[in-house]
Structures are given as structure tokens and as C-alpha cells.
């Protein structure tokens, strides 16, 4: 897994592009600056690795656009030691960013083959989140509560299970909308009864499947 000067240079340019697009959290930018995104790509597609766009990773799924990863990571305001649940492991890139930010990461993937592939691959890069296979729209009750939850697939509505599994003071970052376009939401659990909702810009994710997702 070579990380040449050329790769590092391309990565620096990508990070500058994210800054130019409005990402301000230097911790997020620095974390993304450390992770060799090209190792998630097959050799034939290497030139796509440092473009600011999503890319197919097989099984109809994608590695999220770097801007989207940066935006969601910034909204999470990750603190060292935060216990974070990610719904939609996919390639594992977002999980690596959360690990770099010092979080304890629990990540769940619906597609069995992707789960197997990523569970084997990430430790080879030195990242060791806790991997789970199954329907993350229900969260992972056995390991709840979480300080933060991030959903990296588009949901039709906010799954109640995810709000229930948040610590007081914690937040859920989730894209919600139809099959084409979703609004990024941050829901902060101020008390058992009070959820504060913030609405951000539009994104386009693959659908969140499962019981509390798209059937
Ligand atoms: N976070 C990923 C990354 O960094 O590459 C990108 C994820 S991709 C945009 C969305 C992922 O969510 C897909 O891998 C998809 O299989 C997964 N997914 C969809 N519904 C899910 C569910 N109910 N539970 C867990 N994963 C789900």
C-alpha cells in the first residue's frame, strides 16, 4: 500500500479544495489528509481517488464524496474517546476518518460481502473499529448508548431507534429525504423528551435499507 509523494500531493490539493468549499474544522481536514484514499480504489481507477466525488465500490454501493465525509464529520464535532455508531460501513473510509479523530467506532453494514471485505481490509491499514453486519436502521442496541450516530445512507425518515440509542447531549447526523435527494439533519438529544433539529444542505446518498429505512 504505497503512499507516494504523488499521492500525498494529490491529497493535499483535495484537502485545499474541501477548505475552499467551506469545511473549517482543521481536525477533520488533518484526519482526511492522513488517510490514503487511493488504497480504496483498484489500480485502474486510481486517478479518481483524489477527485471530490463519490465512486462505485461494488454491490451498487459507493465510497462517499470527500466533501460529504468532511461535512458529516464536521457536524459530529468528534471529541477524543467519543463512542460513535456509523450506519453504512461501505468502503470503511468514513470509519477511518472517525478513528483518526480519536473516536471509538462501531460500524454496521447491511451488505454481507462489503462487510466481509471491509472488516478484513481496514485492520491492514491500521484502523480497528468494531465491525457489525446487519440492519443498522435499528441501531445496535447491545452496545448502546452512543455519544454520536452518523448515517451514511439516505433515510426516508428519522429512525426512532437511533434517537433512543443516543446519550443525552449526543447527536445524530443523518440525510433524510426521497430516493434522489436528502437534507442533512443534525438532531441533538438535549433530554429524553427534547430533540433539537438543525437542517443543512442537500445531498444524494444511496438508500438506507431495512426495517426503519426503505423496505
Ligand atoms: N460510509 C461509507 C464509506 O465511507 O465508504 C459510504 C457508505 S455508502 C454511501 C452507504 C452504505 O450503507 C452502503 O454500503 C449500504 O450497503 C449501507 N446500508 C444501506 N442500508 C443499510 C442498513 N440498514 N444498515 C447498514 N448499512 C446499510
PDB file of C-alpha atoms and ligand atoms in Angstrom:
ATOM      1  CA  UNK A   1       0.000   0.000   0.000  1.00  0.00           C
ATOM      2  CA  UNK A   2       2.356   2.635  -1.286  1.00  0.00           C
ATOM      3  CA  UNK A   3       1.681   6.259  -0.392  1.00  0.00           C
ATOM      4  CA  UNK A   4       3.955   8.090  -2.835  1.00  0.00           C
ATOM      5  CA  UNK A   5       4.790  11.814  -2.957  1.00  0.00           C
ATOM      6  CA  UNK A   6       2.447  11.992  -5.941  1.00  0.00           C
ATOM      7  CA  UNK A   7      -0.452  10.565  -3.866  1.00  0.00           C
ATOM      8  CA  UNK A   8       0.371  12.894  -0.974  1.00  0.00           C
ATOM      9  CA  UNK A   9       0.437  15.891  -3.315  1.00  0.00           C
ATOM     10  CA  UNK A  10      -2.934  14.952  -4.818  1.00  0.00           C
ATOM     11  CA  UNK A  11      -4.329  14.541  -1.309  1.00  0.00           C
ATOM     12  CA  UNK A  12      -3.088  17.990  -0.244  1.00  0.00           C
ATOM     13  CA  UNK A  13      -4.888  19.505  -3.241  1.00  0.00           C
ATOM     14  CA  UNK A  14      -8.092  17.678  -2.335  1.00  0.00           C
ATOM     15  CA  UNK A  15      -7.901  18.961   1.261  1.00  0.00           C
ATOM     16  CA  UNK A  16      -7.428  22.512  -0.040  1.00  0.00           C
ATOM     17  CA  UNK A  17     -10.487  22.031  -2.263  1.00  0.00           C
ATOM     18  CA  UNK A  18     -12.536  20.970   0.799  1.00  0.00           C
ATOM     19  CA  UNK A  19     -11.327  24.073   2.651  1.00  0.00           C
ATOM     20  CA  UNK A  20     -12.309  26.232  -0.351  1.00  0.00           C
ATOM     21  CA  UNK A  21     -15.774  24.616  -0.326  1.00  0.00           C
ATOM     22  CA  UNK A  22     -16.295  25.709   3.274  1.00  0.00           C
ATOM     23  CA  UNK A  23     -15.009  22.921   5.539  1.00  0.00           C
ATOM     24  CA  UNK A  24     -13.465  24.743   8.512  1.00  0.00           C
ATOM     25  CA  UNK A  25     -12.692  22.049  11.086  1.00  0.00           C
ATOM     26  CA  UNK A  26      -8.919  21.681  10.803  1.00  0.00           C
ATOM     27  CA  UNK A  27      -9.028  18.423  12.799  1.00  0.00           C
ATOM     28  CA  UNK A  28     -11.292  16.877  10.167  1.00  0.00           C
ATOM     29  CA  UNK A  29      -9.117  18.195   7.327  1.00  0.00           C
ATOM     30  CA  UNK A  30      -5.982  16.911   9.022  1.00  0.00           C
ATOM     31  CA  UNK A  31      -7.538  13.455   9.611  1.00  0.00           C
ATOM     32  CA  UNK A  32      -8.556  13.233   5.944  1.00  0.00           C
ATOM     33  CA  UNK A  33      -5.093  14.445   4.954  1.00  0.00           C
ATOM     34  CA  UNK A  34      -3.576  11.417   6.676  1.00  0.00           C
ATOM     35  CA  UNK A  35      -5.733   8.694   5.115  1.00  0.00           C
ATOM     36  CA  UNK A  36      -4.566   7.333   1.736  1.00  0.00           C
ATOM     37  CA  UNK A  37      -7.911   7.307  -0.105  1.00  0.00           C
ATOM     38  CA  UNK A  38      -6.330   5.715  -3.187  1.00  0.00           C
ATOM     39  CA  UNK A  39      -5.934   2.365  -1.405  1.00  0.00           C
ATOM     40  CA  UNK A  40      -9.740   2.029  -1.524  1.00  0.00           C
ATOM     41  CA  UNK A  41      -9.575   2.047  -5.343  1.00  0.00           C
ATOM     42  CA  UNK A  42      -8.497  -0.562  -7.843  1.00  0.00           C
ATOM     43  CA  UNK A  43      -5.365   0.394  -9.831  1.00  0.00           C
ATOM     44  CA  UNK A  44      -7.339   1.120 -12.993  1.00  0.00           C
ATOM     45  CA  UNK A  45      -9.333   3.832 -11.165  1.00  0.00           C
ATOM     46  CA  UNK A  46      -6.528   5.452  -9.168  1.00  0.00           C
ATOM     47  CA  UNK A  47      -6.930   8.836 -10.860  1.00  0.00           C
ATOM     48  CA  UNK A  48     -10.438   9.059  -9.348  1.00  0.00           C
ATOM     49  CA  UNK A  49      -9.238   8.664  -5.752  1.00  0.00           C
ATOM     50  CA  UNK A  50      -8.442  12.326  -5.100  1.00  0.00           C
ATOM     51  CA  UNK A  51     -11.294  13.862  -7.035  1.00  0.00           C
ATOM     52  CA  UNK A  52     -14.099  15.267  -4.930  1.00  0.00           C
ATOM     53  CA  UNK A  53     -16.692  12.746  -5.998  1.00  0.00           C
ATOM     54  CA  UNK A  54     -18.370   9.538  -4.869  1.00  0.00           C
ATOM     55  CA  UNK A  55     -17.218   6.341  -6.567  1.00  0.00           C
ATOM     56  CA  UNK A  56     -18.735   2.850  -7.014  1.00  0.00           C
ATOM     57  CA  UNK A  57     -17.304   0.190  -4.705  1.00  0.00           C
ATOM     58  CA  UNK A  58     -19.364  -2.754  -5.987  1.00  0.00           C
ATOM     59  CA  UNK A  59     -22.737  -4.222  -4.992  1.00  0.00           C
ATOM     60  CA  UNK A  60     -24.389  -0.967  -6.199  1.00  0.00           C
ATOM     61  CA  UNK A  61     -22.787   0.978  -3.333  1.00  0.00           C
ATOM     62  CA  UNK A  62     -20.399   3.935  -3.227  1.00  0.00           C
ATOM     63  CA  UNK A  63     -17.490   5.403  -1.287  1.00  0.00           C
ATOM     64  CA  UNK A  64     -18.941   8.793  -0.282  1.00  0.00           C
ATOM     65  CA  UNK A  65     -17.729  12.045  -1.847  1.00  0.00           C
ATOM     66  CA  UNK A  66     -14.867  13.523   0.254  1.00  0.00           C
ATOM     67  CA  UNK A  67     -16.860  16.761   0.760  1.00  0.00           C
ATOM     68  CA  UNK A  68     -19.762  14.726   2.179  1.00  0.00           C
ATOM     69  CA  UNK A  69     -17.447  12.816   4.530  1.00  0.00           C
ATOM     70  CA  UNK A  70     -15.895  16.092   5.687  1.00  0.00           C
ATOM     71  CA  UNK A  71     -19.299  17.763   6.115  1.00  0.00           C
ATOM     72  CA  UNK A  72     -20.793  14.942   8.186  1.00  0.00           C
ATOM     73  CA  UNK A  73     -17.598  14.583  10.255  1.00  0.00           C
ATOM     74  CA  UNK A  74     -17.610  18.318  10.971  1.00  0.00           C
ATOM     75  CA  UNK A  75     -21.260  18.187  12.100  1.00  0.00           C
ATOM     76  CA  UNK A  76     -20.429  15.368  14.526  1.00  0.00           C
ATOM     77  CA  UNK A  77     -17.916  17.583  16.407  1.00  0.00           C
ATOM     78  CA  UNK A  78     -15.973  14.462  17.373  1.00  0.00           C
ATOM     79  CA  UNK A  79     -14.135  14.530  20.692  1.00  0.00           C
ATOM     80  CA  UNK A  80     -11.326  12.171  21.693  1.00  0.00           C
ATOM     81  CA  UNK A  81     -12.900   8.990  23.110  1.00  0.00           C
ATOM     82  CA  UNK A  82     -16.430   9.632  21.760  1.00  0.00           C
ATOM     83  CA  UNK A  83     -18.339   6.402  21.216  1.00  0.00           C
ATOM     84  CA  UNK A  84     -19.727   6.677  17.682  1.00  0.00           C
ATOM     85  CA  UNK A  85     -22.066   4.405  15.743  1.00  0.00           C
ATOM     86  CA  UNK A  86     -21.804   4.572  11.951  1.00  0.00           C
ATOM     87  CA  UNK A  87     -24.640   3.109   9.860  1.00  0.00           C
ATOM     88  CA  UNK A  88     -23.317   2.060   6.444  1.00  0.00           C
ATOM     89  CA  UNK A  89     -19.684   0.922   6.694  1.00  0.00           C
ATOM     90  CA  UNK A  90     -19.301   0.668   2.906  1.00  0.00           C
ATOM     91  CA  UNK A  91     -15.637   1.005   1.955  1.00  0.00           C
ATOM     92  CA  UNK A  92     -14.700   1.927   5.548  1.00  0.00           C
ATOM     93  CA  UNK A  93     -13.272   5.330   4.593  1.00  0.00           C
ATOM     94  CA  UNK A  94     -15.611   7.322   6.866  1.00  0.00           C
ATOM     95  CA  UNK A  95     -14.866   4.912   9.725  1.00  0.00           C
ATOM     96  CA  UNK A  96     -11.128   5.580   9.225  1.00  0.00           C
ATOM     97  CA  UNK A  97     -11.757   9.340   9.483  1.00  0.00           C
ATOM     98  CA  UNK A  98     -13.656   8.855  12.768  1.00  0.00           C
ATOM     99  CA  UNK A  99     -10.854   6.625  14.120  1.00  0.00           C
ATOM    100  CA  UNK A 100      -8.265   9.276  13.161  1.00  0.00           C
ATOM    101  CA  UNK A 101     -10.348  11.806  15.121  1.00  0.00           C
ATOM    102  CA  UNK A 102      -9.928   9.652  18.225  1.00  0.00           C
ATOM    103  CA  UNK A 103     -13.422   8.133  18.346  1.00  0.00           C
ATOM    104  CA  UNK A 104     -14.312   4.615  19.450  1.00  0.00           C
ATOM    105  CA  UNK A 105     -16.124   3.493  16.332  1.00  0.00           C
ATOM    106  CA  UNK A 106     -18.911   0.931  15.945  1.00  0.00           C
ATOM    107  CA  UNK A 107     -19.845   0.456  12.313  1.00  0.00           C
ATOM    108  CA  UNK A 108     -22.559  -1.663  10.732  1.00  0.00           C
ATOM    109  CA  UNK A 109     -23.063  -2.740   7.104  1.00  0.00           C
ATOM    110  CA  UNK A 110     -26.111  -4.327   5.506  1.00  0.00           C
ATOM    111  CA  UNK A 111     -24.353  -5.928   2.523  1.00  0.00           C
ATOM    112  CA  UNK A 112     -22.654  -9.092   3.713  1.00  0.00           C
ATOM    113  CA  UNK A 113     -19.872  -9.087   1.071  1.00  0.00           C
ATOM    114  CA  UNK A 114     -18.965  -5.456   1.735  1.00  0.00           C
ATOM    115  CA  UNK A 115     -18.933  -6.130   5.471  1.00  0.00           C
ATOM    116  CA  UNK A 116     -16.536  -9.072   4.962  1.00  0.00           C
ATOM    117  CA  UNK A 117     -14.278  -7.120   2.608  1.00  0.00           C
ATOM    118  CA  UNK A 118     -14.010  -4.022   4.789  1.00  0.00           C
ATOM    119  CA  UNK A 119     -13.672  -5.961   8.039  1.00  0.00           C
ATOM    120  CA  UNK A 120     -10.559  -7.626   6.581  1.00  0.00           C
ATOM    121  CA  UNK A 121      -9.142  -4.562   4.846  1.00  0.00           C
ATOM    122  CA  UNK A 122      -9.250  -1.800   7.472  1.00  0.00           C
ATOM    123  CA  UNK A 123      -7.072  -3.560  10.085  1.00  0.00           C
ATOM    124  CA  UNK A 124      -4.423  -3.957   7.348  1.00  0.00           C
ATOM    125  CA  UNK A 125      -4.382  -0.139   7.203  1.00  0.00           C
ATOM    126  CA  UNK A 126      -4.077   0.055  10.983  1.00  0.00           C
ATOM    127  CA  UNK A 127      -7.723   1.029  11.684  1.00  0.00           C
ATOM    128  CA  UNK A 128      -9.709  -1.138  14.061  1.00  0.00           C
ATOM    129  CA  UNK A 129     -13.310  -0.064  14.508  1.00  0.00           C
ATOM    130  CA  UNK A 130     -15.806  -2.646  15.796  1.00  0.00           C
ATOM    131  CA  UNK A 131     -17.490  -4.215  12.750  1.00  0.00           C
ATOM    132  CA  UNK A 132     -21.069  -5.473  12.613  1.00  0.00           C
ATOM    133  CA  UNK A 133     -23.178  -6.991   9.878  1.00  0.00           C
ATOM    134  CA  UNK A 134     -26.933  -6.369   9.675  1.00  0.00           C
ATOM    135  CA  UNK A 135     -29.676  -3.771   9.583  1.00  0.00           C
ATOM    136  CA  UNK A 136     -28.301  -0.575  11.120  1.00  0.00           C
ATOM    137  CA  UNK A 137     -31.588   1.308  10.719  1.00  0.00           C
ATOM    138  CA  UNK A 138     -32.408  -0.263  14.104  1.00  0.00           C
ATOM    139  CA  UNK A 139     -29.039   0.804  15.558  1.00  0.00           C
ATOM    140  CA  UNK A 140     -27.122  -1.740  17.653  1.00  0.00           C
ATOM    141  CA  UNK A 141     -28.975  -1.985  20.920  1.00  0.00           C
ATOM    142  CA  UNK A 142     -26.462  -4.361  22.512  1.00  0.00           C
ATOM    143  CA  UNK A 143     -23.753  -1.659  22.504  1.00  0.00           C
ATOM    144  CA  UNK A 144     -25.934   1.431  23.107  1.00  0.00           C
ATOM    145  CA  UNK A 145     -25.880   4.204  24.196  1.00  0.00           C
ATOM    146  CA  UNK A 146     -23.653   6.193  21.823  1.00  0.00           C
ATOM    147  CA  UNK A 147     -22.315   9.727  22.081  1.00  0.00           C
ATOM    148  CA  UNK A 148     -22.884  10.292  18.372  1.00  0.00           C
ATOM    149  CA  UNK A 149     -24.527   8.416  15.480  1.00  0.00           C
ATOM    150  CA  UNK A 150     -23.810   9.004  11.788  1.00  0.00           C
ATOM    151  CA  UNK A 151     -25.909   7.553   8.975  1.00  0.00           C
ATOM    152  CA  UNK A 152     -24.176   7.386   5.588  1.00  0.00           C
ATOM    153  CA  UNK A 153     -27.197   6.289   3.524  1.00  0.00           C
ATOM    154  CA  UNK A 154     -30.349   8.266   2.684  1.00  0.00           C
ATOM    155  CA  UNK A 155     -33.266   7.612   5.040  1.00  0.00           C
ATOM    156  CA  UNK A 156     -36.993   8.179   4.341  1.00  0.00           C
ATOM    157  CA  UNK A 157     -37.431   9.454   7.920  1.00  0.00           C
ATOM    158  CA  UNK A 158     -35.506   9.572  11.198  1.00  0.00           C
ATOM    159  CA  UNK A 159     -35.396   6.052  12.702  1.00  0.00           C
ATOM    160  CA  UNK A 160     -36.734   6.302  16.263  1.00  0.00           C
ATOM    161  CA  UNK A 161     -34.370   3.521  17.401  1.00  0.00           C
ATOM    162  CA  UNK A 162     -31.365   5.714  16.637  1.00  0.00           C
ATOM    163  CA  UNK A 163     -32.646   8.596  18.771  1.00  0.00           C
ATOM    164  CA  UNK A 164     -33.388   6.144  21.583  1.00  0.00           C
ATOM    165  CA  UNK A 165     -29.810   4.814  21.469  1.00  0.00           C
ATOM    166  CA  UNK A 166     -28.211   8.275  21.828  1.00  0.00           C
ATOM    167  CA  UNK A 167     -26.778   9.581  25.087  1.00  0.00           C
ATOM    168  CA  UNK A 168     -28.259  12.806  26.456  1.00  0.00           C
ATOM    169  CA  UNK A 169     -26.196  15.591  24.876  1.00  0.00           C
ATOM    170  CA  UNK A 170     -25.384  13.371  21.891  1.00  0.00           C
ATOM    171  CA  UNK A 171     -26.327  13.953  18.266  1.00  0.00           C
ATOM    172  CA  UNK A 172     -27.480  12.041  15.204  1.00  0.00           C
ATOM    173  CA  UNK A 173     -26.277  13.204  11.767  1.00  0.00           C
ATOM    174  CA  UNK A 174     -28.492  11.760   9.043  1.00  0.00           C
ATOM    175  CA  UNK A 175     -29.549  12.557   5.446  1.00  0.00           C
ATOM    176  CA  UNK A 176     -33.361  12.373   5.166  1.00  0.00           C
ATOM    177  CA  UNK A 177     -35.468  12.695   2.023  1.00  0.00           C
ATOM    178  CA  UNK A 178     -36.635  10.734  -1.014  1.00  0.00           C
ATOM    179  CA  UNK A 179     -34.696   8.349  -3.239  1.00  0.00           C
ATOM    180  CA  UNK A 180     -32.972  11.166  -5.159  1.00  0.00           C
ATOM    181  CA  UNK A 181     -32.195  13.959  -2.734  1.00  0.00           C
ATOM    182  CA  UNK A 182     -31.892  14.258   1.037  1.00  0.00           C
ATOM    183  CA  UNK A 183     -31.450  17.086   3.514  1.00  0.00           C
ATOM    184  CA  UNK A 184     -28.647  16.693   6.027  1.00  0.00           C
ATOM    185  CA  UNK A 185     -30.046  16.837   9.550  1.00  0.00           C
ATOM    186  CA  UNK A 186     -28.367  17.089  12.926  1.00  0.00           C
ATOM    187  CA  UNK A 187     -30.608  16.042  15.802  1.00  0.00           C
ATOM    188  CA  UNK A 188     -29.280  16.800  19.268  1.00  0.00           C
ATOM    189  CA  UNK A 189     -30.793  14.965  22.221  1.00  0.00           C
ATOM    190  CA  UNK A 190     -30.990  17.645  24.904  1.00  0.00           C
ATOM    191  CA  UNK A 191     -33.090  15.484  27.232  1.00  0.00           C
ATOM    192  CA  UNK A 192     -35.163  12.286  26.929  1.00  0.00           C
ATOM    193  CA  UNK A 193     -38.037  14.476  25.722  1.00  0.00           C
ATOM    194  CA  UNK A 194     -36.286  17.280  23.843  1.00  0.00           C
ATOM    195  CA  UNK A 195     -34.648  16.821  20.428  1.00  0.00           C
ATOM    196  CA  UNK A 196     -33.248  19.907  18.693  1.00  0.00           C
ATOM    197  CA  UNK A 197     -33.262  19.657  14.905  1.00  0.00           C
ATOM    198  CA  UNK A 198     -30.919  21.579  12.586  1.00  0.00           C
ATOM    199  CA  UNK A 199     -31.289  21.409   8.800  1.00  0.00           C
ATOM    200  CA  UNK A 200     -28.323  21.745   6.432  1.00  0.00           C
ATOM    201  CA  UNK A 201     -27.872  21.485   2.653  1.00  0.00           C
ATOM    202  CA  UNK A 202     -28.994  18.781   0.212  1.00  0.00           C
ATOM    203  CA  UNK A 203     -27.035  15.635  -0.618  1.00  0.00           C
ATOM    204  CA  UNK A 204     -27.621  12.498  -2.645  1.00  0.00           C
ATOM    205  CA  UNK A 205     -26.961   9.144  -0.961  1.00  0.00           C
ATOM    206  CA  UNK A 206     -27.752   5.533  -1.805  1.00  0.00           C
ATOM    207  CA  UNK A 207     -30.867   4.408   0.120  1.00  0.00           C
ATOM    208  CA  UNK A 208     -30.858   3.293   3.739  1.00  0.00           C
ATOM    209  CA  UNK A 209     -32.453  -0.122   3.653  1.00  0.00           C
ATOM    210  CA  UNK A 210     -34.030  -2.145   6.423  1.00  0.00           C
ATOM    211  CA  UNK A 211     -36.822  -2.031   8.944  1.00  0.00           C
ATOM    212  CA  UNK A 212     -36.612   1.724   9.618  1.00  0.00           C
ATOM    213  CA  UNK A 213     -35.284   2.583   6.151  1.00  0.00           C
ATOM    214  CA  UNK A 214     -36.587   1.889   2.625  1.00  0.00           C
ATOM    215  CA  UNK A 215     -38.254  -1.548   2.585  1.00  0.00           C
TER     216      UNK A 215
HETATM  217  N1  LIG B   1     -19.575   5.241   4.857  1.00  0.00           N
HETATM  218  C1  LIG B   1     -19.221   4.650   3.597  1.00  0.00           C
HETATM  219  C2  LIG B   1     -17.830   4.922   3.177  1.00  0.00           C
HETATM  220  O1  LIG B   1     -17.124   5.642   3.874  1.00  0.00           O
HETATM  221  O2  LIG B   1     -17.440   4.369   2.149  1.00  0.00           O
HETATM  222  C3  LIG B   1     -20.151   5.017   2.478  1.00  0.00           C
HETATM  223  C4  LIG B   1     -21.401   4.322   2.594  1.00  0.00           C
HETATM  224  S1  LIG B   1     -22.402   4.103   1.183  1.00  0.00           S
HETATM  225  C5  LIG B   1     -22.759   5.713   0.661  1.00  0.00           C
HETATM  226  C6  LIG B   1     -23.850   3.566   2.067  1.00  0.00           C
HETATM  227  C7  LIG B   1     -23.729   2.206   2.701  1.00  0.00           C
HETATM  228  O3  LIG B   1     -24.846   1.995   3.573  1.00  0.00           O
HETATM  229  C8  LIG B   1     -23.739   1.074   1.691  1.00  0.00           C
HETATM  230  O4  LIG B   1     -22.589   0.293   1.849  1.00  0.00           O
HETATM  231  C9  LIG B   1     -25.011   0.306   2.042  1.00  0.00           C
HETATM  232  O5  LIG B   1     -24.903  -1.077   1.825  1.00  0.00           O
HETATM  233  C10 LIG B   1     -25.163   0.627   3.514  1.00  0.00           C
HETATM  234  N2  LIG B   1     -26.507   0.446   4.058  1.00  0.00           N
HETATM  235  C11 LIG B   1     -27.711   0.707   3.486  1.00  0.00           C
HETATM  236  N3  LIG B   1     -28.700   0.415   4.339  1.00  0.00           N
HETATM  237  C12 LIG B   1     -28.127  -0.038   5.489  1.00  0.00           C
HETATM  238  C13 LIG B   1     -28.630  -0.510   6.738  1.00  0.00           C
HETATM  239  N4  LIG B   1     -29.930  -0.578   7.016  1.00  0.00           N
HETATM  240  N5  LIG B   1     -27.733  -0.911   7.679  1.00  0.00           N
HETATM  241  C14 LIG B   1     -26.390  -0.855   7.437  1.00  0.00           C
HETATM  242  N6  LIG B   1     -25.867  -0.431   6.269  1.00  0.00           N
HETATM  243  C15 LIG B   1     -26.712  -0.016   5.307  1.00  0.00           C
END
